[in-house]
Amino acid sequence: MSITSTQQRLAEAVRRGRQFWASGPGNALWQAERACLGPHCEQRHGVLSLQLGMAPLISDMSPIRHALEWAPSAALARQPNTLICAPDRLPLADDSLDLTVVHHLLEAVERPHQVLQEAARVTRADGRLVVFGWHPYAPTVGSPRRHQPPWQHAWRSPRRLRDWLEFVDFEIERVDYCGFRLPWRSVCSRRLEVFGRRYNVPLGQAYLLVARRWALPVQPIALREPTLVGAKSGAWLGLARHQPPARDAASTPSSPSASPLQDAAVRRLETSHGA
């Protein structure tokens, strides 16, 4: 399998996906997903965000200053701020994005695990990784069908993605469902959307998964205060060390360990004074 054929299949999948998002059902679902994403990213501040997917830019509502879009080739770039590359080989440094959005792309690529791993790699420790996916158990009327282009690969539930995220040291912060509609209608219903989002009913066409990097718990270490003969040392208090008061030489008894030369000098001095 050559790299050129893989790029061609990915480019064709992007074209098919854009056709769906331009249709009536696709645009209605995009609006519902945008409303569902709003509360999660409106408080996100930073410099750079990236969206990997086929739909129009959905993360530009956040206060992040620069929003990048992705495309597999220059011919599919829709705006100047487009990152042209393979989705599993992002030309970005580690921890460089404040917000990374993977929008219905894991079901369309041949190596979804590598795509998710790259998205996690470029997300900052205090940033957020957002994944939109197709709900495997949602009604199929008006939504893309499984095993058909461009989303012909496996549709994974949030539980399955949880295992993948743990592999890259991420944890799920929240899962929301969106795209609620009646079984015989192809467009989302506003009333059902309000009801489904209020109670987070897992029956929507799509789900939104918000993940963050694991925060390692820090256990504070209790320091014991150093003591010196039952009292705090001067070094701990920031003071000079305590010095014992000076005693009179005459009243101080000679130590058993005194030097014999010192004893002889004292006796010689007493003899001279007596004379």
Tab-separated table of C-alpha atoms in Angstrom:
chain	number	residue	atom	x	y	z
A	1	MET	CA	0.000	0.000	0.000
A	2	SER	CA	1.657	3.217	-1.166
A	3	ILE	CA	1.544	6.566	0.577
A	4	THR	CA	0.019	8.156	-2.511
A	5	SER	CA	-2.978	5.811	-2.514
A	6	THR	CA	-3.538	6.449	1.205
A	7	GLN	CA	-3.485	10.200	0.639
A	8	GLN	CA	-5.912	9.855	-2.251
A	9	ARG	CA	-8.362	7.839	-0.167
A	10	LEU	CA	-8.146	10.349	2.637
A	11	ALA	CA	-8.709	13.261	0.242
A	12	GLU	CA	-11.742	11.508	-1.232
A	13	ALA	CA	-13.113	10.882	2.245
A	14	VAL	CA	-12.742	14.573	3.072
A	15	ARG	CA	-14.646	15.539	-0.079
A	16	ARG	CA	-17.478	13.146	0.750
A	17	GLY	CA	-17.585	14.370	4.322
A	18	ARG	CA	-17.818	17.993	3.256
A	19	GLN	CA	-20.756	17.133	1.034
A	20	PHE	CA	-22.608	15.705	4.014
A	21	TRP	CA	-21.897	18.714	6.251
A	22	ALA	CA	-23.154	21.009	3.484
A	23	SER	CA	-26.487	19.154	3.306
A	24	GLY	CA	-29.555	19.958	5.416
A	25	PRO	CA	-29.147	17.134	7.968
A	26	GLY	CA	-25.420	17.741	8.188
A	27	ASN	CA	-25.757	21.463	8.781
A	28	ALA	CA	-28.455	20.895	11.428
A	29	LEU	CA	-26.202	18.444	13.263
A	30	TRP	CA	-23.259	20.838	12.974
A	31	GLN	CA	-25.318	23.590	14.576
A	32	ALA	CA	-26.306	21.260	17.411
A	33	GLU	CA	-22.690	20.225	17.976
A	34	ARG	CA	-21.566	23.837	17.942
A	35	ALA	CA	-24.109	24.697	20.623
A	36	CYS	CA	-22.994	21.696	22.655
A	37	LEU	CA	-19.327	22.685	22.379
A	38	GLY	CA	-19.908	26.320	23.372
A	39	PRO	CA	-19.994	25.902	27.168
A	40	HIS	CA	-16.800	23.830	27.093
A	41	CYS	CA	-14.605	26.212	25.117
A	42	GLU	CA	-15.987	29.685	25.785
A	43	GLN	CA	-13.825	29.847	28.911
A	44	ARG	CA	-10.734	28.441	27.210
A	45	HIS	CA	-8.062	31.094	26.697
A	46	GLY	CA	-4.798	30.701	24.876
A	47	VAL	CA	-2.956	31.283	21.639
A	48	LEU	CA	-3.579	28.359	19.291
A	49	SER	CA	-6.295	25.794	18.549
A	50	LEU	CA	-6.619	23.139	15.845
A	51	GLN	CA	-9.574	21.274	14.332
A	52	LEU	CA	-9.020	17.947	12.612
A	53	GLY	CA	-12.053	17.019	10.549
A	54	MET	CA	-14.169	17.653	7.472
A	55	ALA	CA	-16.836	20.044	8.745
A	56	PRO	CA	-16.553	23.850	8.811
A	57	LEU	CA	-14.596	25.350	11.675
A	58	ILE	CA	-16.473	24.735	14.894
A	59	SER	CA	-13.939	25.865	17.513
A	60	ASP	CA	-13.687	29.519	16.449
A	61	MET	CA	-16.152	30.553	19.172
A	62	SER	CA	-13.513	30.214	21.889
A	63	PRO	CA	-11.425	33.206	23.033
A	64	ILE	CA	-8.302	31.492	21.705
A	65	ARG	CA	-6.684	33.956	19.333
A	66	HIS	CA	-5.659	31.741	16.411
A	67	ALA	CA	-7.826	28.871	15.149
A	68	LEU	CA	-6.216	26.478	12.666
A	69	GLU	CA	-8.053	24.207	10.268
A	70	TRP	CA	-6.697	20.966	8.841
A	71	ALA	CA	-6.623	19.599	5.298
A	72	PRO	CA	-4.851	16.563	3.817
A	73	SER	CA	-3.741	18.487	0.693
A	74	ALA	CA	-3.333	22.051	-0.501
A	75	ALA	CA	-6.185	21.613	-2.981
A	76	LEU	CA	-8.605	21.069	-0.075
A	77	ALA	CA	-7.463	24.052	1.991
A	78	ARG	CA	-10.348	26.459	2.572
A	79	GLN	CA	-8.596	29.275	4.418
A	80	PRO	CA	-5.079	30.655	4.895
A	81	ASN	CA	-4.855	29.271	8.443
A	82	THR	CA	-4.845	25.663	7.255
A	83	LEU	CA	-2.449	23.003	8.447
A	84	ILE	CA	-1.718	20.723	5.472
A	85	CYS	CA	-0.376	17.361	6.566
A	86	ALA	CA	-1.298	13.796	7.394
A	87	PRO	CA	-3.500	13.660	10.506
A	88	ASP	CA	-1.230	11.118	12.197
A	89	ARG	CA	1.949	13.193	11.619
A	90	LEU	CA	1.290	16.736	12.774
A	91	PRO	CA	4.209	19.143	12.206
A	92	LEU	CA	3.711	20.748	15.617
A	93	ALA	CA	5.764	20.741	18.789
A	94	ASP	CA	4.714	18.912	21.912
A	95	ASP	CA	2.304	20.788	24.196
A	96	SER	CA	1.723	23.551	21.639
A	97	LEU	CA	-2.101	23.710	21.401
A	98	ASP	CA	-4.541	25.074	23.941
A	99	LEU	CA	-7.504	23.331	22.287
A	100	THR	CA	-7.500	20.355	19.910
A	101	VAL	CA	-10.751	19.237	18.270
A	102	VAL	CA	-11.005	15.894	16.447
A	103	HIS	CA	-14.303	16.197	14.612
A	104	HIS	CA	-15.670	12.873	13.263
A	105	LEU	CA	-12.284	11.893	11.878
A	106	LEU	CA	-11.467	8.716	13.797
A	107	GLU	CA	-14.156	6.848	11.848
A	108	ALA	CA	-12.693	7.943	8.507
A	109	VAL	CA	-8.964	7.184	8.840
A	110	GLU	CA	-7.140	3.897	8.647
A	111	ARG	CA	-5.028	4.508	11.752
A	112	PRO	CA	-7.300	6.235	14.261
A	113	HIS	CA	-5.162	5.334	17.249
A	114	GLN	CA	-2.192	7.237	15.806
A	115	VAL	CA	-4.404	10.232	15.028
A	116	LEU	CA	-5.641	10.355	18.613
A	117	GLN	CA	-2.114	9.913	19.909
A	118	GLU	CA	-0.878	12.843	17.801
A	119	ALA	CA	-3.769	15.018	18.946
A	120	ALA	CA	-2.899	14.233	22.568
A	121	ARG	CA	0.796	14.898	21.999
A	122	VAL	CA	0.308	18.462	20.755
A	123	THR	CA	-2.249	19.382	23.447
A	124	ARG	CA	-0.939	21.377	26.386
A	125	ALA	CA	-1.065	20.003	29.907
A	126	ASP	CA	-3.619	22.651	30.867
A	127	GLY	CA	-5.445	22.454	27.517
A	128	ARG	CA	-8.347	20.307	26.386
A	129	LEU	CA	-8.742	17.557	23.806
A	130	VAL	CA	-12.265	17.398	22.313
A	131	VAL	CA	-13.399	14.401	20.263
A	132	PHE	CA	-16.635	14.289	18.273
A	133	GLY	CA	-17.738	10.810	17.281
A	134	TRP	CA	-20.714	8.991	15.816
A	135	HIS	CA	-22.848	7.223	18.381
A	136	PRO	CA	-22.818	3.515	17.398
A	137	TYR	CA	-26.329	2.918	18.804
A	138	ALA	CA	-28.106	6.020	17.491
A	139	PRO	CA	-30.880	5.922	14.817
A	140	THR	CA	-29.418	5.858	11.312
A	141	VAL	CA	-32.136	7.789	9.462
A	142	GLY	CA	-30.681	11.020	8.100
A	143	SER	CA	-27.213	10.300	9.472
A	144	PRO	CA	-24.265	8.579	7.829
A	145	ARG	CA	-24.502	4.816	7.775
A	146	ARG	CA	-21.886	2.593	9.232
A	147	HIS	CA	-19.421	0.806	6.952
A	148	GLN	CA	-20.050	3.330	4.136
A	149	PRO	CA	-17.744	6.138	2.965
A	150	PRO	CA	-16.492	8.413	4.264
A	151	TRP	CA	-17.010	6.999	7.768
A	152	GLN	CA	-16.658	3.365	6.806
A	153	HIS	CA	-14.310	2.388	9.619
A	154	ALA	CA	-15.294	1.278	13.118
A	155	TRP	CA	-17.535	3.533	15.199
A	156	ARG	CA	-16.270	3.529	18.782
A	157	SER	CA	-18.171	4.375	21.920
A	158	PRO	CA	-16.827	6.749	24.589
A	159	ARG	CA	-16.043	3.723	26.748
A	160	ARG	CA	-13.715	2.397	24.066
A	161	LEU	CA	-12.044	5.769	23.612
A	162	ARG	CA	-11.483	5.936	27.348
A	163	ASP	CA	-9.027	3.046	27.059
A	164	TRP	CA	-7.234	4.753	24.193
A	165	LEU	CA	-6.968	8.020	26.095
A	166	GLU	CA	-5.559	6.295	29.154
A	167	PHE	CA	-2.772	4.960	26.937
A	168	VAL	CA	-1.707	8.580	26.168
A	169	ASP	CA	-2.144	9.759	29.791
A	170	PHE	CA	-5.477	11.501	29.252
A	171	GLU	CA	-8.692	11.138	31.194
A	172	ILE	CA	-12.267	11.911	30.195
A	173	GLU	CA	-13.633	14.996	31.864
A	174	ARG	CA	-17.150	14.869	30.390
A	175	VAL	CA	-19.225	13.199	27.665
A	176	ASP	CA	-22.217	15.015	26.134
A	177	TYR	CA	-24.649	13.743	23.513
A	178	CYS	CA	-26.167	15.878	20.765
A	179	GLY	CA	-28.140	15.519	17.543
A	180	PHE	CA	-31.520	14.404	18.910
A	181	ARG	CA	-34.386	13.910	16.449
A	182	LEU	CA	-37.505	11.877	15.860
A	183	PRO	CA	-36.981	8.455	14.234
A	184	TRP	CA	-38.899	9.394	11.084
A	185	ARG	CA	-37.176	12.755	10.593
A	186	SER	CA	-33.721	13.462	9.200
A	187	VAL	CA	-33.229	16.880	10.841
A	188	CYS	CA	-32.614	17.470	14.520
A	189	SER	CA	-35.558	18.591	16.629
A	190	ARG	CA	-35.046	21.672	18.777
A	191	ARG	CA	-37.320	20.446	21.542
A	192	LEU	CA	-35.651	17.074	21.668
A	193	GLU	CA	-32.270	18.780	21.563
A	194	VAL	CA	-33.089	20.868	24.611
A	195	PHE	CA	-34.515	17.876	26.476
A	196	GLY	CA	-31.690	15.518	25.501
A	197	ARG	CA	-28.922	17.949	26.405
A	198	ARG	CA	-30.561	18.874	29.705
A	199	TYR	CA	-30.627	15.253	30.876
A	200	ASN	CA	-27.706	14.118	28.698
A	201	VAL	CA	-29.633	11.218	27.210
A	202	PRO	CA	-27.271	8.816	25.358
A	203	LEU	CA	-29.500	8.585	22.272
A	204	GLY	CA	-28.103	11.361	20.094
A	205	GLN	CA	-26.520	10.930	16.698
A	206	ALA	CA	-23.160	12.082	17.986
A	207	TYR	CA	-21.265	12.542	21.212
A	208	LEU	CA	-18.785	15.127	22.425
A	209	LEU	CA	-15.929	13.900	24.596
A	210	VAL	CA	-13.782	16.346	26.565
A	211	ALA	CA	-10.467	15.001	27.847
A	212	ARG	CA	-7.570	16.479	29.755
A	213	ARG	CA	-4.126	15.299	30.708
A	214	TRP	CA	-3.765	13.405	33.938
A	215	ALA	CA	-2.881	15.597	36.887
A	216	LEU	CA	-0.534	13.642	39.131
A	217	PRO	CA	-1.534	14.086	42.783
A	218	VAL	CA	1.104	15.738	44.935
A	219	GLN	CA	1.382	14.464	48.500
A	220	PRO	CA	2.699	17.180	50.825
A	221	ILE	CA	5.614	16.096	53.006
A	222	ALA	CA	5.390	17.077	56.666
A	223	LEU	CA	8.805	18.381	57.749
A	224	ARG	CA	9.894	17.742	61.303
A	225	GLU	CA	11.500	20.660	63.072
A	226	PRO	CA	15.102	19.817	63.967
A	227	THR	CA	15.852	19.951	67.692
A	228	LEU	CA	19.102	20.361	69.615
A	229	VAL	CA	19.156	18.909	73.162
A	230	GLY	CA	15.399	19.192	73.442
A	231	ALA	CA	15.218	22.747	72.029
A	232	LYS	CA	15.006	24.212	68.558
A	233	SER	CA	18.332	24.919	66.969
A	234	GLY	CA	19.337	28.445	66.110
A	235	ALA	CA	19.721	27.519	62.429
A	236	TRP	CA	16.013	26.546	62.276
A	237	LEU	CA	14.947	29.835	63.935
A	238	GLY	CA	17.187	31.907	61.723
A	239	LEU	CA	19.259	33.080	64.700
A	240	ALA	CA	22.808	32.544	65.807
A	241	ARG	CA	23.548	29.414	67.719
A	242	HIS	CA	23.123	29.629	71.457
A	243	GLN	CA	26.455	30.029	73.230
A	244	PRO	CA	26.784	29.037	76.910
A	245	PRO	CA	27.716	31.911	79.268
A	246	ALA	CA	31.428	32.364	79.979
A	247	ARG	CA	32.648	31.182	83.396
A	248	ASP	CA	35.503	32.378	85.564
A	249	ALA	CA	38.672	30.455	84.909
A	250	ALA	CA	39.449	30.184	88.614
A	251	SER	CA	36.027	28.768	89.463
A	252	THR	CA	36.041	26.295	86.646
A	253	PRO	CA	37.337	22.901	87.748
A	254	SER	CA	40.003	21.412	85.672
A	255	SER	CA	38.776	18.837	83.269
A	256	PRO	CA	40.131	15.320	83.650
A	257	SER	CA	41.017	15.450	80.034
A	258	ALA	CA	43.132	18.671	80.386
A	259	SER	CA	46.599	18.623	78.922
A	260	PRO	CA	49.586	18.074	81.338
A	261	LEU	CA	51.411	21.009	79.743
A	262	GLN	CA	48.519	23.309	80.587
A	263	ASP	CA	48.596	22.126	84.268
A	264	ALA	CA	52.316	22.790	84.512
A	265	ALA	CA	51.899	26.308	83.111
A	266	VAL	CA	49.218	27.121	85.700
A	267	ARG	CA	51.386	25.884	88.613
A	268	ARG	CA	54.363	27.930	87.334
A	269	LEU	CA	52.191	31.038	87.159
A	270	GLU	CA	50.890	30.559	90.725
A	271	THR	CA	54.439	30.066	92.052
A	272	SER	CA	55.669	33.317	90.501
A	273	HIS	CA	52.782	35.301	91.991
A	274	GLY	CA	53.410	33.791	95.436
A	275	ALA	CA	57.024	34.830	95.364
